[in-house]
Coordinates of C-alpha atoms and ligand atoms in Angstrom, one line a residue:
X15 CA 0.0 0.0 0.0
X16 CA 2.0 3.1 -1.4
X17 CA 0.0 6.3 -1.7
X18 CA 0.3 9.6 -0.9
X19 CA -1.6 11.3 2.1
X20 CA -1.9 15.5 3.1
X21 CA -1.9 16.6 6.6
X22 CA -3.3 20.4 6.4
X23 CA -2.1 22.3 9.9
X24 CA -4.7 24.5 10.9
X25 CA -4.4 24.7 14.9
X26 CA -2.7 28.0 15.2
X27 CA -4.8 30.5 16.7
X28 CA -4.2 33.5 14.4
X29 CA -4.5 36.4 16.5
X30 CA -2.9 38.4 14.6
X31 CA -5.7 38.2 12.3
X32 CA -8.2 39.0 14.9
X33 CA -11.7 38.5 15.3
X34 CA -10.7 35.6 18.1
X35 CA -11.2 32.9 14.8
X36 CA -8.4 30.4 14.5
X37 CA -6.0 31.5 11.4
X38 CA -7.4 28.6 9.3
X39 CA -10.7 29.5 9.8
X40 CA -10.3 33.2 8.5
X41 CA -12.3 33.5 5.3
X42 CA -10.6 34.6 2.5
X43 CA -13.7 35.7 -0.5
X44 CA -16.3 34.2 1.9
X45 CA -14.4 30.7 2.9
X46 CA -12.1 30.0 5.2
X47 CA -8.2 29.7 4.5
X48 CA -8.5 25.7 5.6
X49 CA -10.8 25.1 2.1
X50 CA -8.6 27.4 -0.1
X51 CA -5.6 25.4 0.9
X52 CA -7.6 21.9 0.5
X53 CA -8.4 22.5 -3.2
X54 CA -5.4 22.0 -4.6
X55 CA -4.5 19.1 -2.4
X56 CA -8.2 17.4 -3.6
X57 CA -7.7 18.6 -7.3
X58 CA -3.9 17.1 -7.1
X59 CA -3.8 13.7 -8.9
X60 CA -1.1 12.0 -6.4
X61 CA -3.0 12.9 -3.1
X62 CA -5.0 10.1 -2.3
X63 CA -6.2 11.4 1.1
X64 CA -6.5 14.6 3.1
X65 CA -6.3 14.7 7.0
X66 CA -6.8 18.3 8.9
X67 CA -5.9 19.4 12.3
X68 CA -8.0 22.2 13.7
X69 CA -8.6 23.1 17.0
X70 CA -10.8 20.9 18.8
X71 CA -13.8 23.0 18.9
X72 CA -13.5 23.1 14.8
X73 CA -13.3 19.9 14.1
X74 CA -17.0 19.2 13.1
X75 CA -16.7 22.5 11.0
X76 CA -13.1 21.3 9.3
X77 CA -14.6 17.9 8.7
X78 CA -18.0 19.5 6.9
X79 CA -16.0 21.6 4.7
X80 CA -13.8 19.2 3.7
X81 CA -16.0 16.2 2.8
X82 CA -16.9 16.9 -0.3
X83 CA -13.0 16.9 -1.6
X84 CA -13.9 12.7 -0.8
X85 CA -10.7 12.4 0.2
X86 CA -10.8 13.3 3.9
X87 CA -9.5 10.7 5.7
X88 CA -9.9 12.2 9.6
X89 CA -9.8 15.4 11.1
X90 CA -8.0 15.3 14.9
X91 CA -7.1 17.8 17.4
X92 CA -4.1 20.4 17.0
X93 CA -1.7 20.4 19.9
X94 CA 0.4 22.7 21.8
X95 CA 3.8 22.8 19.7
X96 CA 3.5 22.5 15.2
X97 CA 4.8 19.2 15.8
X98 CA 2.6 17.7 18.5
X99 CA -0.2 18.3 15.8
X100 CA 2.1 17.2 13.2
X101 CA 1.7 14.1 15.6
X102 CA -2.3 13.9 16.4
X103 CA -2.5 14.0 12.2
X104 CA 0.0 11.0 11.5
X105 CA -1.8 9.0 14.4
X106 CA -4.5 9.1 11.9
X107 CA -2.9 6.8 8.7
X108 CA -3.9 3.5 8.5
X109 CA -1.7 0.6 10.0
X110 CA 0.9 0.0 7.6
X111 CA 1.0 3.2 5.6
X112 CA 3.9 3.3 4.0
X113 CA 3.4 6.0 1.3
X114 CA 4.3 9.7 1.1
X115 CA 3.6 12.3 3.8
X116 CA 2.7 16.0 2.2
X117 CA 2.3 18.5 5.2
X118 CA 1.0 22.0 4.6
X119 CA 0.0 25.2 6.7
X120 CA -3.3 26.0 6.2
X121 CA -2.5 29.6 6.3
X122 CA -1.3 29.1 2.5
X123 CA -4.6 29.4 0.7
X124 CA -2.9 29.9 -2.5
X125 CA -1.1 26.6 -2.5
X126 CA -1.2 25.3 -6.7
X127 CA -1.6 21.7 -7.3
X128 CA 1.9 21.8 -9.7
X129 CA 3.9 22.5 -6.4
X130 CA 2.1 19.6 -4.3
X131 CA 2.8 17.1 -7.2
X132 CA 6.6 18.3 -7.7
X133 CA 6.9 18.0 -3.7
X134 CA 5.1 14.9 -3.6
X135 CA 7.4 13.5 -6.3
X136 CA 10.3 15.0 -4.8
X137 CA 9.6 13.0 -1.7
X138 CA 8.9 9.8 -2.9
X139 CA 12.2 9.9 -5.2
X140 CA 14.4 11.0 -2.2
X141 CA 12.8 10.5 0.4
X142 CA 12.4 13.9 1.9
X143 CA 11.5 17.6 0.0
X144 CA 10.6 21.2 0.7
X145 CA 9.8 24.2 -1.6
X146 CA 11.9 27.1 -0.8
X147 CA 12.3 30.6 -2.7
X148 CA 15.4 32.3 -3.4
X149 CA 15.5 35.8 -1.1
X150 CA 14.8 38.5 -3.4
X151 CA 16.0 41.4 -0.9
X152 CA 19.3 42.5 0.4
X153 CA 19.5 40.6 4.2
X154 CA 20.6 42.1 7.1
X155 CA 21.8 41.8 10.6
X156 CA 20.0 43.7 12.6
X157 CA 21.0 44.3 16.4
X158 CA 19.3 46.8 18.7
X159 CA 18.0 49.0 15.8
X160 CA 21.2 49.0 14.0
X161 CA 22.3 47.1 10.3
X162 CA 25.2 45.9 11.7
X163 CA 26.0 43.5 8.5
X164 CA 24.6 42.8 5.1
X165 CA 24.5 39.2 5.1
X166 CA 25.5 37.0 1.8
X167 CA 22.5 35.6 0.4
X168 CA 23.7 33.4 -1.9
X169 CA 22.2 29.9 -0.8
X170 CA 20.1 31.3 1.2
X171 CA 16.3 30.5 0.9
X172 CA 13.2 30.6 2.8
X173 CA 11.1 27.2 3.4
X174 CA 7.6 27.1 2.2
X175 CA 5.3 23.9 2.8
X176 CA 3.8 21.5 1.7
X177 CA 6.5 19.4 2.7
X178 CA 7.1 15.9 1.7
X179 CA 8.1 12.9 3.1
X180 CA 8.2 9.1 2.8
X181 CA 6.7 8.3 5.7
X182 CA 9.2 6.4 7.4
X183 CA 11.6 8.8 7.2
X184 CA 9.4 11.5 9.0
X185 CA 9.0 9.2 11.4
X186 CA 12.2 8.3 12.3
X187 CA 12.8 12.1 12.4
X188 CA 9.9 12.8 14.8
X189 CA 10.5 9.9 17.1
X190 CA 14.4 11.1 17.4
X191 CA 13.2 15.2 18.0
X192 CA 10.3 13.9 20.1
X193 CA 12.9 11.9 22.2
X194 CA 15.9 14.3 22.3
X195 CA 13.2 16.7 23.7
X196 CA 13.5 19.3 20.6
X197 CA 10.9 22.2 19.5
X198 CA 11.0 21.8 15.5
X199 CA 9.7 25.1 13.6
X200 CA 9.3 22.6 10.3
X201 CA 9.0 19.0 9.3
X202 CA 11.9 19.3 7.5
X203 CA 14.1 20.4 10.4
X204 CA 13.7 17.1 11.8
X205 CA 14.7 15.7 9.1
X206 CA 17.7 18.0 9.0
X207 CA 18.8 16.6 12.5
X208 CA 19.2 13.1 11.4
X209 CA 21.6 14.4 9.0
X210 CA 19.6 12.8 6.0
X211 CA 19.3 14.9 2.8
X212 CA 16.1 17.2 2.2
X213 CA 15.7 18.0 -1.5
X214 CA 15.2 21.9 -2.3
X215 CA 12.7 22.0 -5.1
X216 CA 11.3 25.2 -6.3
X217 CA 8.7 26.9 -4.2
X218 CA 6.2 29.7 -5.6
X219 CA 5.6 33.5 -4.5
X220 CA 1.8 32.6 -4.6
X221 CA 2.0 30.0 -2.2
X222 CA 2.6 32.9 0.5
X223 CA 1.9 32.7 4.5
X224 CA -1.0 34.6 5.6
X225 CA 0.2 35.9 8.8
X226 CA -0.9 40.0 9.1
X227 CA -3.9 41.8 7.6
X228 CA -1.9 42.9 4.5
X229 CA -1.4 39.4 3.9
X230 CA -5.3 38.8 3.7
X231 CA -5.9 41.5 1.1
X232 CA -3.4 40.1 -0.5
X233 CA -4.7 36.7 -0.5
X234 CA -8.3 38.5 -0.9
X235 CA -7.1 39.9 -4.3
X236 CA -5.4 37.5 -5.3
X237 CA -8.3 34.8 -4.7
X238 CA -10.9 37.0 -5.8
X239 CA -10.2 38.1 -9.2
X240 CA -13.4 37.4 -11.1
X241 CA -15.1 40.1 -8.7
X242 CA -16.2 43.8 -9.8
X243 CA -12.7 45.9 -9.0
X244 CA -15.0 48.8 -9.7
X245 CA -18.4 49.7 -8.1
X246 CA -20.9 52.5 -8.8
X247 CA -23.8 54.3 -7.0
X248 CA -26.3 56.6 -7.9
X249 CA -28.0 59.3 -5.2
X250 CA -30.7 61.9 -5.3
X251 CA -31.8 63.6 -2.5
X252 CA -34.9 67.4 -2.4
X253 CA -35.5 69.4 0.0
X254 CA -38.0 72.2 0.3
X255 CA -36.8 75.9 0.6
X256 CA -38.2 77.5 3.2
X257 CA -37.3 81.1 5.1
X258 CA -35.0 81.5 8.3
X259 CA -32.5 79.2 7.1
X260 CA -28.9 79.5 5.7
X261 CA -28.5 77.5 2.3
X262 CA -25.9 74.9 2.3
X263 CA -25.3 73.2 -0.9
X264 CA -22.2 70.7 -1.1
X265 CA -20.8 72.0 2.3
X266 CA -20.7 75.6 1.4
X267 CA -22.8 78.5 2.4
X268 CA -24.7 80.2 -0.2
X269 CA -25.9 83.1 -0.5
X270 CA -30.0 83.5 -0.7
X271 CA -33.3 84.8 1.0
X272 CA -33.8 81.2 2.1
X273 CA -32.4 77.5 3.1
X274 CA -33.4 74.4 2.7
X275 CA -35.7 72.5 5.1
X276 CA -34.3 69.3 7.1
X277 CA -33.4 68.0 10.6
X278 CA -29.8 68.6 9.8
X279 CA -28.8 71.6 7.9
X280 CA -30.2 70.1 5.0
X281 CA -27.6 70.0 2.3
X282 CA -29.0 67.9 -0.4
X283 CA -25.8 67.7 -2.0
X284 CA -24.0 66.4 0.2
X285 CA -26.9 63.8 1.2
X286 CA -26.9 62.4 -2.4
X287 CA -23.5 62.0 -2.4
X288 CA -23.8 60.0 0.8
X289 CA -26.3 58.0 -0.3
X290 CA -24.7 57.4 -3.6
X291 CA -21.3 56.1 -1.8
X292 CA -23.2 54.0 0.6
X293 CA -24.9 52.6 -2.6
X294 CA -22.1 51.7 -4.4
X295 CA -20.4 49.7 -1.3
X296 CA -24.4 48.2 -0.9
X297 CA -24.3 49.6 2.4
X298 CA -27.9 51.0 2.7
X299 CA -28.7 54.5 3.2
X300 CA -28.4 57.8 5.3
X301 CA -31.5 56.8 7.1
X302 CA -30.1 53.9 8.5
X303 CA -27.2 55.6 9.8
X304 CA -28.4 59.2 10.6
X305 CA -31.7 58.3 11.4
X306 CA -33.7 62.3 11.7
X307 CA -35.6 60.9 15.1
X308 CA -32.1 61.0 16.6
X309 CA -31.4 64.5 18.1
X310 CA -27.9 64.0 17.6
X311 CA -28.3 65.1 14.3
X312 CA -30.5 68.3 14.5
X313 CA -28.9 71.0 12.5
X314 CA -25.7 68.8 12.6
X315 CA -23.7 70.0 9.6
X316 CA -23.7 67.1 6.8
X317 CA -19.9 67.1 5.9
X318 CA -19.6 65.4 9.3
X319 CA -21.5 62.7 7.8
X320 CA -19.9 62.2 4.6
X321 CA -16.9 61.7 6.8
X322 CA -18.5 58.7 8.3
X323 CA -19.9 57.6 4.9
X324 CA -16.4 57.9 3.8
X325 CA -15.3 55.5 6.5
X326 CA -17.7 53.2 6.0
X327 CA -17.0 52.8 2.5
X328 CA -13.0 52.5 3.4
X329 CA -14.1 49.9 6.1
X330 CA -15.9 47.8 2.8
X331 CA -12.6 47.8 1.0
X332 CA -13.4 50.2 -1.5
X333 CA -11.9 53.8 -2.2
X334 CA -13.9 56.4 -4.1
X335 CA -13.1 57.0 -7.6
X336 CA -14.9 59.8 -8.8
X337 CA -18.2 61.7 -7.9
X338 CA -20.5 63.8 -10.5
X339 CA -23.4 65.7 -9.3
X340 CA -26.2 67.6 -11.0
X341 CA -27.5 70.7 -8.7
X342 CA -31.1 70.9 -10.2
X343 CA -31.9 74.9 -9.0
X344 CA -34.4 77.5 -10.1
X345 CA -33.4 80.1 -7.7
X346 CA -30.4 81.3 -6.4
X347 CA -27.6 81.1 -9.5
X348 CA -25.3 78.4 -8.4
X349 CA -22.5 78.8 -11.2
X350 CA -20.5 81.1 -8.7
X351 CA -20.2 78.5 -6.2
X352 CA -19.4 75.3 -8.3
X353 CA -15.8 75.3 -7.6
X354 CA -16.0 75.7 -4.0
X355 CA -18.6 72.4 -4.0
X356 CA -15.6 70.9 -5.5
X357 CA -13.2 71.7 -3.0
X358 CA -15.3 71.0 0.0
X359 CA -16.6 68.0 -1.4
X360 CA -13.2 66.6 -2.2
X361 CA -12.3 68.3 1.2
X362 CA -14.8 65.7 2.9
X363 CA -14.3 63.1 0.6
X364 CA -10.5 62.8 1.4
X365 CA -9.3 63.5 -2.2
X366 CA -8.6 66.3 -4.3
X367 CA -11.5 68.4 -6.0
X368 CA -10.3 66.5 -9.3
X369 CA -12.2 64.1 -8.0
X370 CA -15.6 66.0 -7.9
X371 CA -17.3 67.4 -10.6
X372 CA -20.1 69.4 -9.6
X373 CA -22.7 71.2 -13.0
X374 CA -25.7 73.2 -12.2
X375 CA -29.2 73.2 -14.1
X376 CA -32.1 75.1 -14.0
X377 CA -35.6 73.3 -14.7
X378 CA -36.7 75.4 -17.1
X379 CA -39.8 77.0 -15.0
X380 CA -41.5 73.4 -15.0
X381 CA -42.6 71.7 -11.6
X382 CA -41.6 72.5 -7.9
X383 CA -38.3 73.1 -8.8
X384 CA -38.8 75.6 -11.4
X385 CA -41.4 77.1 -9.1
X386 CA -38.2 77.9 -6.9
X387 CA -40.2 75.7 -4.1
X388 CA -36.9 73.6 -3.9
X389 CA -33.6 72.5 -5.0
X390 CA -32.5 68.5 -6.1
X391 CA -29.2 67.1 -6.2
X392 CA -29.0 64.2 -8.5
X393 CA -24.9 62.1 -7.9
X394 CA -23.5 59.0 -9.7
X395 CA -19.9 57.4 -7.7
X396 CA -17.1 55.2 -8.9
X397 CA -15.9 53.5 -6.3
X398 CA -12.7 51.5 -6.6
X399 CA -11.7 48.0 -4.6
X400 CA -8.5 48.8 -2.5
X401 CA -5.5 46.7 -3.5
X402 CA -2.9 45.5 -1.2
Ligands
LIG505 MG1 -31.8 64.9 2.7

């Protein structure tokens, strides 16, 4: 019985990801890093069985998303040290296995089945194999804040998994670091110590370890490439003009006989602009987050809400592109203040008035508008997906 078996090692506990989930269970694009990592490892022709380790409390969650791959052959529970769940996962092969041994981080979601069948190759030629990439940037010795040394870095590499093994070999490597009481950082460390060789065979920069936030957009983009980079969103906001009130249109005071009506200060303008940029991200509307039963909001001027819109719309991964609005105005003539909308738009939106283009129209006399009763603001949005 020869065949070739993949331990995927997802006990670590991530923090650095936040949100108290376990690394491996992080989605990337809506599923966790665990599945990413599987797919090539089911879609690989050599891999005849998967095994996962996940903290205990995952284990029912590992096992459903793994099923379908119909390879799963067990899921157990991660322990204290890499290698002690190394362990719990090779307690899991049959009696008798005998074939090859991949074993893979689950925080690399971006694992591609041509490096798990060169590894798994690799291993069953030699005996023992690990990807590694050549280091692409000047090293240095760093001591107390200071380059001390720029180190050589010819032959130098860094490891990647999935590393492979014939399985007695790993085992023989284990049972000697297990016994000689040794922390090993990788499989092929052990290995290492027994002073057998450990092919080298040509890791890739996809196959990268998720360990900070910057990491996860990465692996985000990088995963996620048949969605919309671009997003747009439409607003349109009217309010009645009414006497004893200062007009603000797009943040800036104009000049008139009368203001427009609304439990803030009422700038249109700057409403349809929020609700354009929350409808772009599909992230509702003003109402749901300026609600006008909340006194909070009375008179409040609206600029200090785009500035919340604007977060909100950073906090869905997007940056705003451009914005275009159409003032629709009888009464007062607006053309004087288009470039200072721009300015304080952009102001509030966090970019340059470039960004903002801002055209006034009349309605021709026809309707409450052109009866000067009020003024409409009518605002399309590009909204762009952040890259890493
Ligand atoms: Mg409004």
């Amino acid at each position: 019985m020869e065949d070739t078996v993949a331990i995927l090692v997802g006990a670590g506990r991530g923090e650095r990801l936040g949100a108290g989930v376990p690394k491996a269970f992080v989605p990337v694009c809506g599923a966790p890093m665990l599945a990413h990592a599987a797919r090539a490892f089911a879609a690989a022709p050599s891999v005849a069985g998967l095994i996962a380790v996940v903290p205990e409390e995952r284990r029912g969650e590992a096992q459903a998303l793994l099923a379908g791959s119909g390879k799963l052959r067990g899921v157990a529970n991660g322990g204290a040290r890499r290698q002690d769940s190394v362990q719990a996962g090779l307690a899991l092969l049959a009696d008798g296995f005998d074939g090859v041994v991949l074993v893979h981080d689950a925080a690399r979601p971006l694992v591609e089945v041509a490096l798990v069948e060169a590894v798994a190759a690799a291993a069953r030629r030699t005996g023992a194999a690990v990807p590694v990439l050549a280091l692409a940037e000047t090293v240095k010795r760093v001591e107390k804040g200071r380059a001390r040394e720029t180190v050589d870095r010819r032959g130098l590499a860094t490891a990647q998994t999935p590393q492979g093994f014939r399985y007695e070999v790993l085992r023989r490597a284990y049972d000697r670091a297990f016994a000689d009481g040794v922390e090993v950082t990788d499989e092929a460390v052990a290995v290492e110590r027994l002073g057998e060789p450990v092919e080298a065979v040509p890791g890739s920069p996809r196959n990268r370890k998720i360990t900070g936030p910057d990491d996860l957009s990465w692996a985000e983009w990088m995963l996620g490439g048949a969605r919309a980079a671009y997003r747009v969103g439409t607003g349109f906001d009217l309010h009645r003009l009414v006497e004893g009130r200062p007009l603000m249109l797009g943040g800036v005071k104009v000049d008139h006989d009368r203001g427009l009506e609304g439990h803030s200060d009422g700038d249109c303008v700057v409403h349809a602009v929020c609700d354009a940029l929350l409808g772009a991200c599909g992230a509702g509307d003003m109402g749901r987050y300026f609600p006008s039963s909340d006194p909070r909001w009375r008179g409040a001027p609206s600029l200090g809400f785009l500035q919340q819109v604007v977060e909100i719309v950073a906090g869905r991964g997007y940056d705003v592109g451009n914005v275009d609005v159409t003032v629709v105005a009888e009464q007062p003539r607006l053309a004087p203040y288009t470039e200072a909308m721009r300015e304080s738009l952009g102001r509030g939106l966090g970019r340059s008035a470039d960004a903002v283009s801002v055209k006034v129209k009349s309605s021709d006399g026809l309707g409450a508008i052109g009866a000067a009763e009020g003024i409409a603001a009518h605002v399309s949005v590009l909204l762009r997906e952040r890259r890493p």
